[in-house]
Amino acid sequence: MQVNIHIDDVDARILTALSGDSRRSYADVASEVGLSTAAVHERVKKMIERGVIERFSLRVDPDRVGLQFTAFVAIRNDGGAHCRDIAPRLRELPEVLELHSVAGEHDFLAKIRTTHARALEDVLYKIKAIPGVARTTSTVVLNTEFEDRPLRLPGVGEG
Amino acid sequence: MQVNIHIDDVDARILTALSGDSRRSYADVASEVGLSTAAVHERVKKMIERGVIERFSLRVDPDRVGLQFTAFVAIRNDGGAHCRDIAPRLRELPEVLELHSVAGEHDFLAKIRTTHARALEDVLYKIKAIPGVARTTSTVVLNTEFEDRPLRLPGVGEG
DNA sequence: TTTGAAATGTAGGGGGA
DNA sequence: TCCCCCTACATTTCAAA
């Protein structure tokens, strides 16, 4: 089954193979998907060019690099002229790992990671100081069951 | 400044260097942090052994692989005997990208990605069918401002 | 497919805390 | 003493013709 206009089934299988370990050799991936090394290399290159692959990255255990504390912070704006400027300001805070604009009661949902609870307080003060931010609602993470799982693409592994 | 017991400053700088592009050669990283290629290699190997580096991965643009729809789903359990079994059941669903046990009004917060809104409905039915799940509250993502940013470790880049 | 260039990964020796 | 770094080299992988 064709997944979409950006990638075909073979691309999807290459992405799946690499997402678990992006340092696998192309020869290794090639034997898994049934292509030559050069063909895999060519497809990876094209997926990078098309923006399908954004970058090769590294999964670090946050607990072991001093980021033991996680919280989700919902942010509501005041409906004023500053609303458009909130996201860029939040991007400046390294503790804000991800930021989503959301529908519903709040306007943004931020995933935040710090060394400890006390440090979250500092970040919240900074967020509340951003013009246009009306209020924040924090949800403290007790335990992260899982995150950053290897990719599971729709339509792969069903044939 | 020593970040913590797991890594020192040099490790932190290596992680920072690799997190933006994990395919950078060790020689390249070595010249940046002021070590030999072999020393960088050795440190990376040890960080893998100690679990600091969990894996080398790949950042894929979800919009281009058929995952255009994102939602956060808060899950409340019924306080019964099945509560311990909810997380493993949620792990079986590939659409659930991450799962956190949280304090507050709800018990779990799940980040879910599907092809479209209709597909989220299917996932929600599956979640509600899990024994112990009392109810779910979904927050639809309108736009992801940013996520999976390159690492910014506390105590790095301040010296 | 082939082939040169480059990167990886291992071994052994040396120096500083 | 112990830990870490460096040089050197064999092997593997890359990337273009």
mmCIF file of C-alpha atoms (C1' of nucleotides) in Angstrom:
data_model
loop_
_atom_site.group_PDB
_atom_site.id
_atom_site.type_symbol
_atom_site.label_atom_id
_atom_site.label_comp_id
_atom_site.label_asym_id
_atom_site.label_seq_id
_atom_site.Cartn_x
_atom_site.Cartn_y
_atom_site.Cartn_z
ATOM 1 C CA MET A 1 0.000 0.000 0.000
ATOM 2 C CA GLN A 2 1.292 3.447 -0.873
ATOM 3 C CA VAL A 3 1.553 5.467 2.337
ATOM 4 C CA ASN A 4 1.448 8.925 0.762
ATOM 5 C CA ILE A 5 2.902 11.160 -1.917
ATOM 6 C CA HIS A 6 6.175 11.661 -0.073
ATOM 7 C CA ILE A 7 7.356 8.102 0.476
ATOM 8 C CA ASP A 8 6.621 4.650 -0.874
ATOM 9 C CA ASP A 9 6.679 1.317 0.929
ATOM 10 C CA VAL A 10 10.398 0.788 0.447
ATOM 11 C CA ASP A 11 11.176 4.228 1.860
ATOM 12 C CA ALA A 12 8.945 3.457 4.817
ATOM 13 C CA ARG A 13 10.808 0.226 5.499
ATOM 14 C CA ILE A 14 14.150 2.016 5.282
ATOM 15 C CA LEU A 15 12.938 4.633 7.770
ATOM 16 C CA THR A 16 11.698 1.945 10.112
ATOM 17 C CA ALA A 17 15.017 0.109 9.894
ATOM 18 C CA LEU A 18 17.024 3.270 10.585
ATOM 19 C CA SER A 19 14.816 4.714 13.309
ATOM 20 C CA GLY A 20 15.810 1.987 15.748
ATOM 21 C CA ASP A 21 19.501 2.536 14.994
ATOM 22 C CA SER A 22 20.411 5.277 12.558
ATOM 23 C CA ARG A 23 24.059 4.189 12.535
ATOM 24 C CA ARG A 24 23.284 0.863 10.892
ATOM 25 C CA SER A 25 25.289 0.491 7.713
ATOM 26 C CA TYR A 26 23.472 0.915 4.428
ATOM 27 C CA ALA A 27 24.611 -2.583 3.499
ATOM 28 C CA ASP A 28 22.799 -3.924 6.543
ATOM 29 C CA VAL A 29 19.628 -2.004 5.762
ATOM 30 C CA ALA A 30 19.893 -3.017 2.101
ATOM 31 C CA SER A 31 19.883 -6.721 2.912
ATOM 32 C CA GLU A 32 16.837 -6.206 5.133
ATOM 33 C CA VAL A 33 14.760 -4.361 2.548
ATOM 34 C CA GLY A 34 16.056 -6.315 -0.454
ATOM 35 C CA LEU A 35 17.953 -3.595 -2.308
ATOM 36 C CA SER A 36 21.569 -2.820 -3.148
ATOM 37 C CA THR A 37 23.631 -0.645 -0.838
ATOM 38 C CA ALA A 38 23.755 2.112 -3.435
ATOM 39 C CA ALA A 39 19.981 2.103 -3.860
ATOM 40 C CA VAL A 40 19.430 2.512 -0.119
ATOM 41 C CA HIS A 41 21.987 5.278 -0.048
ATOM 42 C CA GLU A 42 20.245 7.056 -2.921
ATOM 43 C CA ARG A 43 16.839 6.801 -1.268
ATOM 44 C CA VAL A 44 18.107 8.116 2.055
ATOM 45 C CA LYS A 45 19.751 11.036 0.279
ATOM 46 C CA LYS A 46 16.512 11.883 -1.509
ATOM 47 C CA MET A 47 14.460 11.631 1.686
ATOM 48 C CA ILE A 48 16.834 14.135 3.269
ATOM 49 C CA GLU A 49 16.454 16.447 0.244
ATOM 50 C CA ARG A 50 12.665 16.228 0.352
ATOM 51 C CA GLY A 51 12.583 16.952 4.075
ATOM 52 C CA VAL A 52 11.155 13.547 5.021
ATOM 53 C CA ILE A 53 14.256 12.937 7.133
ATOM 54 C CA GLU A 54 14.824 16.126 9.099
ATOM 55 C CA ARG A 55 18.013 15.093 10.826
ATOM 56 C CA PHE A 56 19.994 12.258 12.362
ATOM 57 C CA SER A 57 19.772 12.550 16.088
ATOM 58 C CA LEU A 58 20.590 10.985 19.381
ATOM 59 C CA ARG A 59 18.303 9.737 22.115
ATOM 60 C CA VAL A 60 19.773 10.661 25.508
ATOM 61 C CA ASP A 61 18.355 9.435 28.804
ATOM 62 C CA PRO A 62 17.207 12.705 30.400
ATOM 63 C CA ASP A 63 17.523 11.280 33.922
ATOM 64 C CA ARG A 64 21.237 10.721 33.387
ATOM 65 C CA VAL A 65 22.075 14.183 32.125
ATOM 66 C CA GLY A 66 20.513 16.172 34.918
ATOM 67 C CA LEU A 67 16.973 16.515 33.586
ATOM 68 C CA GLN A 68 15.014 14.444 36.069
ATOM 69 C CA PHE A 69 11.935 16.607 36.251
ATOM 70 C CA THR A 70 9.240 16.799 33.563
ATOM 71 C CA ALA A 71 6.025 18.788 33.383
ATOM 72 C CA PHE A 72 3.413 19.713 30.821
ATOM 73 C CA VAL A 73 2.381 23.337 31.040
ATOM 74 C CA ALA A 74 -0.827 24.550 29.426
ATOM 75 C CA ILE A 75 -0.710 28.230 28.562
ATOM 76 C CA ARG A 76 -3.606 30.570 27.982
ATOM 77 C CA ASN A 77 -3.178 33.931 26.272
ATOM 78 C CA ASP A 78 -5.060 37.121 27.001
ATOM 79 C CA GLY A 79 -6.502 37.501 23.499
ATOM 80 C CA GLY A 80 -4.539 40.696 22.947
ATOM 81 C CA ALA A 81 -2.099 41.906 20.317
ATOM 82 C CA HIS A 82 0.863 40.002 21.790
ATOM 83 C CA CYS A 83 -0.543 36.541 21.123
ATOM 84 C CA ARG A 84 1.486 36.044 17.929
ATOM 85 C CA ASP A 85 4.718 36.705 19.775
ATOM 86 C CA ILE A 86 4.320 34.103 22.500
ATOM 87 C CA ALA A 87 5.601 31.071 20.590
ATOM 88 C CA PRO A 88 8.912 32.696 19.542
ATOM 89 C CA ARG A 89 9.505 33.766 23.109
ATOM 90 C CA LEU A 90 8.861 30.252 24.398
ATOM 91 C CA ARG A 91 11.301 28.906 21.824
ATOM 92 C CA GLU A 92 14.035 30.941 23.492
ATOM 93 C CA LEU A 93 13.696 28.889 26.675
ATOM 94 C CA PRO A 94 15.828 25.730 26.368
ATOM 95 C CA GLU A 95 13.764 23.994 29.054
ATOM 96 C CA VAL A 96 10.744 24.071 26.727
ATOM 97 C CA LEU A 97 11.340 20.910 24.715
ATOM 98 C CA GLU A 98 8.220 21.066 22.611
ATOM 99 C CA LEU A 99 5.399 23.494 22.034
ATOM 100 C CA HIS A 100 2.035 22.862 20.445
ATOM 101 C CA SER A 101 -0.739 25.261 19.610
ATOM 102 C CA VAL A 102 -3.915 23.540 20.782
ATOM 103 C CA ALA A 103 -7.689 23.771 20.612
ATOM 104 C CA GLY A 104 -9.813 23.868 23.743
ATOM 105 C CA GLU A 105 -9.485 25.553 27.073
ATOM 106 C CA HIS A 106 -5.854 26.550 26.568
ATOM 107 C CA ASP A 107 -3.859 27.966 23.667
ATOM 108 C CA PHE A 108 -0.485 26.258 23.992
ATOM 109 C CA LEU A 109 0.783 23.057 25.485
ATOM 110 C CA ALA A 110 4.478 22.966 26.398
ATOM 111 C CA LYS A 111 6.588 20.006 27.442
ATOM 112 C CA ILE A 112 9.199 21.198 29.895
ATOM 113 C CA ARG A 113 12.166 19.439 31.434
ATOM 114 C CA THR A 114 14.328 20.760 34.262
ATOM 115 C CA THR A 115 16.775 19.504 36.866
ATOM 116 C CA HIS A 116 14.197 19.596 39.656
ATOM 117 C CA ALA A 117 10.827 21.042 40.668
ATOM 118 C CA ARG A 118 12.333 24.251 41.959
ATOM 119 C CA ALA A 119 13.797 24.956 38.537
ATOM 120 C CA LEU A 120 10.344 24.617 36.964
ATOM 121 C CA GLU A 121 9.240 27.505 39.136
ATOM 122 C CA ASP A 122 11.898 29.700 37.549
ATOM 123 C CA VAL A 123 10.741 28.721 34.078
ATOM 124 C CA LEU A 124 7.118 29.425 34.969
ATOM 125 C CA TYR A 125 8.061 32.912 36.151
ATOM 126 C CA LYS A 126 9.753 33.517 32.801
ATOM 127 C CA ILE A 127 6.707 32.252 30.914
ATOM 128 C CA LYS A 128 4.314 34.373 32.924
ATOM 129 C CA ALA A 129 6.492 37.409 32.200
ATOM 130 C CA ILE A 130 5.964 37.000 28.431
ATOM 131 C CA PRO A 131 3.542 39.666 27.131
ATOM 132 C CA GLY A 132 0.211 38.125 26.166
ATOM 133 C CA VAL A 133 0.425 35.172 28.569
ATOM 134 C CA ALA A 134 -2.644 35.210 30.828
ATOM 135 C CA ARG A 135 -2.084 32.125 32.939
ATOM 136 C CA THR A 136 -0.466 28.705 33.087
ATOM 137 C CA THR A 137 -1.635 25.323 34.337
ATOM 138 C CA SER A 138 1.075 22.775 35.114
ATOM 139 C CA THR A 139 0.785 19.016 35.105
ATOM 140 C CA VAL A 140 3.683 17.295 36.841
ATOM 141 C CA VAL A 141 4.983 14.043 35.360
ATOM 142 C CA LEU A 142 5.468 11.334 37.979
ATOM 143 C CA ASN A 143 6.980 8.803 35.621
ATOM 144 C CA THR A 144 7.561 8.665 31.883
ATOM 145 C CA GLU A 145 6.375 5.213 30.814
ATOM 146 C CA PHE A 146 7.831 5.607 27.318
ATOM 147 C CA GLU A 147 8.695 8.240 24.734
ATOM 148 C CA ASP A 148 10.717 8.513 21.518
ATOM 149 C CA ARG A 149 9.814 4.997 20.480
ATOM 150 C CA PRO A 150 11.250 3.710 17.223
ATOM 151 C CA LEU A 151 9.037 4.681 14.315
ATOM 152 C CA ARG A 152 5.910 2.698 13.446
ATOM 153 C CA LEU A 153 4.600 3.966 10.131
ATOM 154 C CA PRO A 154 1.010 3.410 9.018
ATOM 155 C CA GLY A 155 0.863 0.754 6.308
ATOM 156 C CA VAL A 156 4.244 -0.838 7.122
ATOM 157 C CA GLY A 157 4.550 -4.375 8.378
ATOM 158 C CA GLU A 158 1.053 -5.314 7.316
ATOM 159 C CA GLY A 159 2.076 -6.845 3.964
ATOM 160 C CA MET B 1 31.066 22.679 36.085
ATOM 161 C CA GLN B 2 30.308 19.022 36.596
ATOM 162 C CA VAL B 3 26.775 18.309 35.381
ATOM 163 C CA ASN B 4 26.213 15.143 37.376
ATOM 164 C CA ILE B 5 27.623 11.747 38.264
ATOM 165 C CA HIS B 6 26.904 10.263 34.846
ATOM 166 C CA ILE B 7 28.705 12.685 32.540
ATOM 167 C CA ASP B 8 31.367 15.361 32.749
ATOM 168 C CA ASP B 9 31.678 18.569 30.758
ATOM 169 C CA VAL B 10 33.473 16.931 27.851
ATOM 170 C CA ASP B 11 30.768 14.273 27.567
ATOM 171 C CA ALA B 12 28.140 16.994 27.615
ATOM 172 C CA ARG B 13 29.848 18.840 24.799
ATOM 173 C CA ILE B 14 30.103 15.649 22.751
ATOM 174 C CA LEU B 15 26.393 14.989 23.264
ATOM 175 C CA THR B 16 25.533 18.527 22.264
ATOM 176 C CA ALA B 17 27.681 18.256 19.156
ATOM 177 C CA LEU B 18 26.108 14.949 18.121
ATOM 178 C CA SER B 19 22.508 15.785 18.968
ATOM 179 C CA GLY B 20 22.222 18.212 16.085
ATOM 180 C CA ASP B 21 23.687 15.676 13.651
ATOM 181 C CA SER B 22 24.528 12.252 14.987
ATOM 182 C CA ARG B 23 26.272 11.294 11.728
ATOM 183 C CA ARG B 24 29.044 13.820 12.212
ATOM 184 C CA SER B 25 32.370 12.055 12.116
ATOM 185 C CA TYR B 26 34.227 11.543 15.362
ATOM 186 C CA ALA B 27 37.132 13.449 13.830
ATOM 187 C CA ASP B 28 34.852 16.429 13.351
ATOM 188 C CA VAL B 29 33.497 16.256 16.877
ATOM 189 C CA ALA B 30 37.020 15.701 18.204
ATOM 190 C CA SER B 31 38.316 18.927 16.705
ATOM 191 C CA GLU B 32 35.369 20.791 18.196
ATOM 192 C CA VAL B 33 35.836 19.511 21.732
ATOM 193 C CA GLY B 34 39.646 19.400 21.580
ATOM 194 C CA LEU B 35 40.289 15.660 21.779
ATOM 195 C CA SER B 36 41.553 12.946 19.487
ATOM 196 C CA THR B 37 39.173 10.889 17.357
ATOM 197 C CA ALA B 38 39.829 7.800 19.423
ATOM 198 C CA ALA B 39 39.094 9.581 22.686
ATOM 199 C CA VAL B 40 35.736 10.803 21.387
ATOM 200 C CA HIS B 41 34.960 7.329 20.164
ATOM 201 C CA GLU B 42 35.841 5.844 23.509
ATOM 202 C CA ARG B 43 33.666 8.322 25.382
ATOM 203 C CA VAL B 44 30.700 7.723 23.091
ATOM 204 C CA LYS B 45 31.079 3.980 23.573
ATOM 205 C CA LYS B 46 31.111 4.369 27.328
ATOM 206 C CA MET B 47 28.083 6.643 27.296
ATOM 207 C CA ILE B 48 26.243 3.953 25.358
ATOM 208 C CA GLU B 49 27.356 1.323 27.904
ATOM 209 C CA ARG B 50 26.212 3.475 30.835
ATOM 210 C CA GLY B 51 22.851 4.146 29.216
ATOM 211 C CA VAL B 52 23.414 7.879 28.827
ATOM 212 C CA ILE B 53 23.018 7.471 25.066
ATOM 213 C CA GLU B 54 19.973 5.257 24.557
ATOM 214 C CA ARG B 55 20.169 5.029 20.802
ATOM 215 C CA PHE B 56 21.051 6.756 17.564
ATOM 216 C CA SER B 57 17.851 7.777 15.887
ATOM 217 C CA LEU B 58 16.283 9.648 13.079
ATOM 218 C CA ARG B 59 13.982 12.658 13.141
ATOM 219 C CA VAL B 60 11.270 12.176 10.513
ATOM 220 C CA ASP B 61 8.792 14.906 9.550
ATOM 221 C CA PRO B 62 5.489 13.359 10.677
ATOM 222 C CA ASP B 63 3.481 15.401 8.183
ATOM 223 C CA ARG B 64 5.368 13.771 5.304
ATOM 224 C CA VAL B 65 4.904 10.187 6.412
ATOM 225 C CA GLY B 66 1.160 10.254 6.831
ATOM 226 C CA LEU B 67 0.931 11.386 10.456
ATOM 227 C CA GLN B 68 -0.632 14.823 10.086
ATOM 228 C CA PHE B 69 -2.871 14.673 13.139
ATOM 229 C CA THR B 70 -1.661 15.073 16.720
ATOM 230 C CA ALA B 71 -3.563 15.034 20.003
ATOM 231 C CA PHE B 72 -2.806 14.823 23.698
ATOM 232 C CA VAL B 73 -5.127 12.479 25.527
ATOM 233 C CA ALA B 74 -5.474 12.644 29.294
ATOM 234 C CA ILE B 75 -6.605 9.340 30.787
ATOM 235 C CA ARG B 76 -8.251 8.728 34.113
ATOM 236 C CA ASN B 77 -8.408 5.295 35.673
ATOM 237 C CA ASP B 78 -11.212 3.885 37.795
ATOM 238 C CA GLY B 79 -9.013 3.235 40.832
ATOM 239 C CA GLY B 80 -9.583 -0.499 40.549
ATOM 240 C CA ALA B 81 -7.317 -3.540 40.322
ATOM 241 C CA HIS B 82 -6.592 -3.052 36.609
ATOM 242 C CA CYS B 83 -4.765 0.267 36.999
ATOM 243 C CA ARG B 84 -1.317 -1.331 36.841
ATOM 244 C CA ASP B 85 -2.090 -2.942 33.518
ATOM 245 C CA ILE B 86 -3.111 0.204 31.657
ATOM 246 C CA ALA B 87 0.365 1.400 30.665
ATOM 247 C CA PRO B 88 1.441 -1.887 29.033
ATOM 248 C CA ARG B 89 -1.796 -1.961 27.074
ATOM 249 C CA LEU B 90 -1.247 1.595 25.847
ATOM 250 C CA ARG B 91 2.269 0.650 24.788
ATOM 251 C CA GLU B 92 0.782 -1.857 22.371
ATOM 252 C CA LEU B 93 -0.853 0.940 20.401
ATOM 253 C CA PRO B 94 1.672 2.318 17.863
ATOM 254 C CA GLU B 95 -0.242 5.593 17.621
ATOM 255 C CA VAL B 96 0.621 6.334 21.261
ATOM 256 C CA LEU B 97 4.025 7.957 20.828
ATOM 257 C CA GLU B 98 4.630 8.763 24.456
ATOM 258 C CA LEU B 99 2.977 8.068 27.754
ATOM 259 C CA HIS B 100 3.483 9.787 31.070
ATOM 260 C CA SER B 101 2.063 8.997 34.468
ATOM 261 C CA VAL B 102 0.987 12.351 35.874
ATOM 262 C CA ALA B 103 -0.181 14.019 39.063
ATOM 263 C CA GLY B 104 -3.418 15.945 39.200
ATOM 264 C CA GLU B 105 -6.841 15.485 37.762
ATOM 265 C CA HIS B 106 -5.794 12.674 35.399
ATOM 266 C CA ASP B 107 -3.540 9.639 35.736
ATOM 267 C CA PHE B 108 -1.868 9.412 32.327
ATOM 268 C CA LEU B 109 -1.057 11.820 29.560
ATOM 269 C CA ALA B 110 -0.558 10.297 26.102
ATOM 270 C CA LYS B 111 0.769 11.948 22.966
ATOM 271 C CA ILE B 112 -0.963 10.418 19.980
ATOM 272 C CA ARG B 113 -0.365 10.816 16.275
ATOM 273 C CA THR B 114 -2.633 9.523 13.508
ATOM 274 C CA THR B 115 -3.288 10.098 9.822
ATOM 275 C CA HIS B 116 -6.406 12.192 10.501
ATOM 276 C CA ALA B 117 -9.011 13.047 13.134
ATOM 277 C CA ARG B 118 -11.194 10.074 12.242
ATOM 278 C CA ALA B 119 -8.320 7.722 13.043
ATOM 279 C CA LEU B 120 -7.994 9.249 16.510
ATOM 280 C CA GLU B 121 -11.554 8.170 17.168
ATOM 281 C CA ASP B 122 -10.539 4.558 16.518
ATOM 282 C CA VAL B 123 -7.624 4.859 18.920
ATOM 283 C CA LEU B 124 -9.856 6.400 21.588
ATOM 284 C CA TYR B 125 -12.259 3.467 21.300
ATOM 285 C CA LYS B 126 -9.335 1.100 21.841
ATOM 286 C CA ILE B 127 -8.156 3.087 24.856
ATOM 287 C CA LYS B 128 -11.602 3.183 26.407
ATOM 288 C CA ALA B 129 -11.861 -0.575 25.959
ATOM 289 C CA ILE B 130 -8.803 -1.142 28.186
ATOM 290 C CA PRO B 131 -9.869 -2.478 31.611
ATOM 291 C CA GLY B 132 -9.392 0.165 34.296
ATOM 292 C CA VAL B 133 -9.757 3.173 31.998
ATOM 293 C CA ALA B 134 -12.553 5.387 33.323
ATOM 294 C CA ARG B 135 -12.530 8.243 30.857
ATOM 295 C CA THR B 136 -10.403 10.224 28.408
ATOM 296 C CA THR B 137 -10.069 13.931 27.671
ATOM 297 C CA SER B 138 -8.550 14.856 24.315
ATOM 298 C CA THR B 139 -6.722 18.036 23.397
ATOM 299 C CA VAL B 140 -6.332 18.491 19.650
ATOM 300 C CA VAL B 141 -3.077 20.003 18.362
ATOM 301 C CA LEU B 142 -3.663 22.741 15.791
ATOM 302 C CA ASN B 143 -0.008 23.295 15.017
ATOM 303 C CA THR B 144 3.251 21.978 16.415
ATOM 304 C CA GLU B 145 5.464 25.009 16.864
ATOM 305 C CA PHE B 146 8.542 22.901 17.593
ATOM 306 C CA GLU B 147 9.568 19.543 19.040
ATOM 307 C CA ASP B 148 12.670 17.324 19.153
ATOM 308 C CA ARG B 149 14.997 20.278 19.355
ATOM 309 C CA PRO B 150 18.706 19.581 19.507
ATOM 310 C CA LEU B 151 19.845 18.997 23.071
ATOM 311 C CA ARG B 152 20.576 21.884 25.418
ATOM 312 C CA LEU B 153 22.183 20.501 28.526
ATOM 313 C CA PRO B 154 22.240 22.416 31.798
ATOM 314 C CA GLY B 155 25.715 23.756 32.463
ATOM 315 C CA VAL B 156 26.966 23.555 28.857
ATOM 316 C CA GLY B 157 27.890 26.662 26.892
ATOM 317 C CA GLU B 158 28.095 28.825 29.974
ATOM 318 C CA GLY B 159 31.841 28.581 30.419
ATOM 319 C "C1'" DT C 1 29.428 -2.507 -9.901
ATOM 320 C "C1'" DT C 2 33.643 -0.897 -8.926
ATOM 321 C "C1'" DT C 3 37.041 1.811 -6.768
ATOM 322 C "C1'" DG C 4 39.447 5.463 -4.205
ATOM 323 C "C1'" DA C 5 38.740 8.132 -0.148
ATOM 324 C "C1'" DA C 6 37.246 8.453 4.432
ATOM 325 C "C1'" DA C 7 35.512 6.870 8.750
ATOM 326 C "C1'" DT C 8 35.298 3.422 12.288
ATOM 327 C "C1'" DG C 9 37.026 0.591 15.887
ATOM 328 C "C1'" DT C 10 40.853 -1.789 18.281
ATOM 329 C "C1'" DA C 11 45.421 -2.311 20.302
ATOM 330 C "C1'" DG C 12 49.414 -0.692 22.609
ATOM 331 C "C1'" DG C 13 52.072 2.789 24.698
ATOM 332 C "C1'" DG C 14 52.532 7.017 27.563
ATOM 333 C "C1'" DG C 15 51.533 10.708 30.834
ATOM 334 C "C1'" DG C 16 49.117 13.205 34.468
ATOM 335 C "C1'" DA C 17 46.069 13.240 38.670
ATOM 336 C "C1'" DT D 1 47.979 3.192 40.840
ATOM 337 C "C1'" DC D 2 44.539 4.251 37.936
ATOM 338 C "C1'" DC D 3 42.321 6.540 34.434
ATOM 339 C "C1'" DC D 4 42.320 8.752 30.299
ATOM 340 C "C1'" DC D 5 44.341 10.258 26.146
ATOM 341 C "C1'" DC D 6 47.170 9.706 21.943
ATOM 342 C "C1'" DT D 7 49.280 7.384 17.778
ATOM 343 C "C1'" DA D 8 48.998 3.767 14.552
ATOM 344 C "C1'" DC D 9 46.791 0.433 11.821
ATOM 345 C "C1'" DA D 10 43.366 -2.949 10.014
ATOM 346 C "C1'" DT D 11 38.706 -3.151 8.637
ATOM 347 C "C1'" DT D 12 34.547 -1.389 7.079
ATOM 348 C "C1'" DT D 13 31.733 1.967 4.929
ATOM 349 C "C1'" DC D 14 30.823 5.814 2.053
ATOM 350 C "C1'" DA D 15 29.845 8.087 -2.301
ATOM 351 C "C1'" DA D 16 30.641 8.992 -6.962
ATOM 352 C "C1'" DA D 17 31.842 7.466 -11.576
#
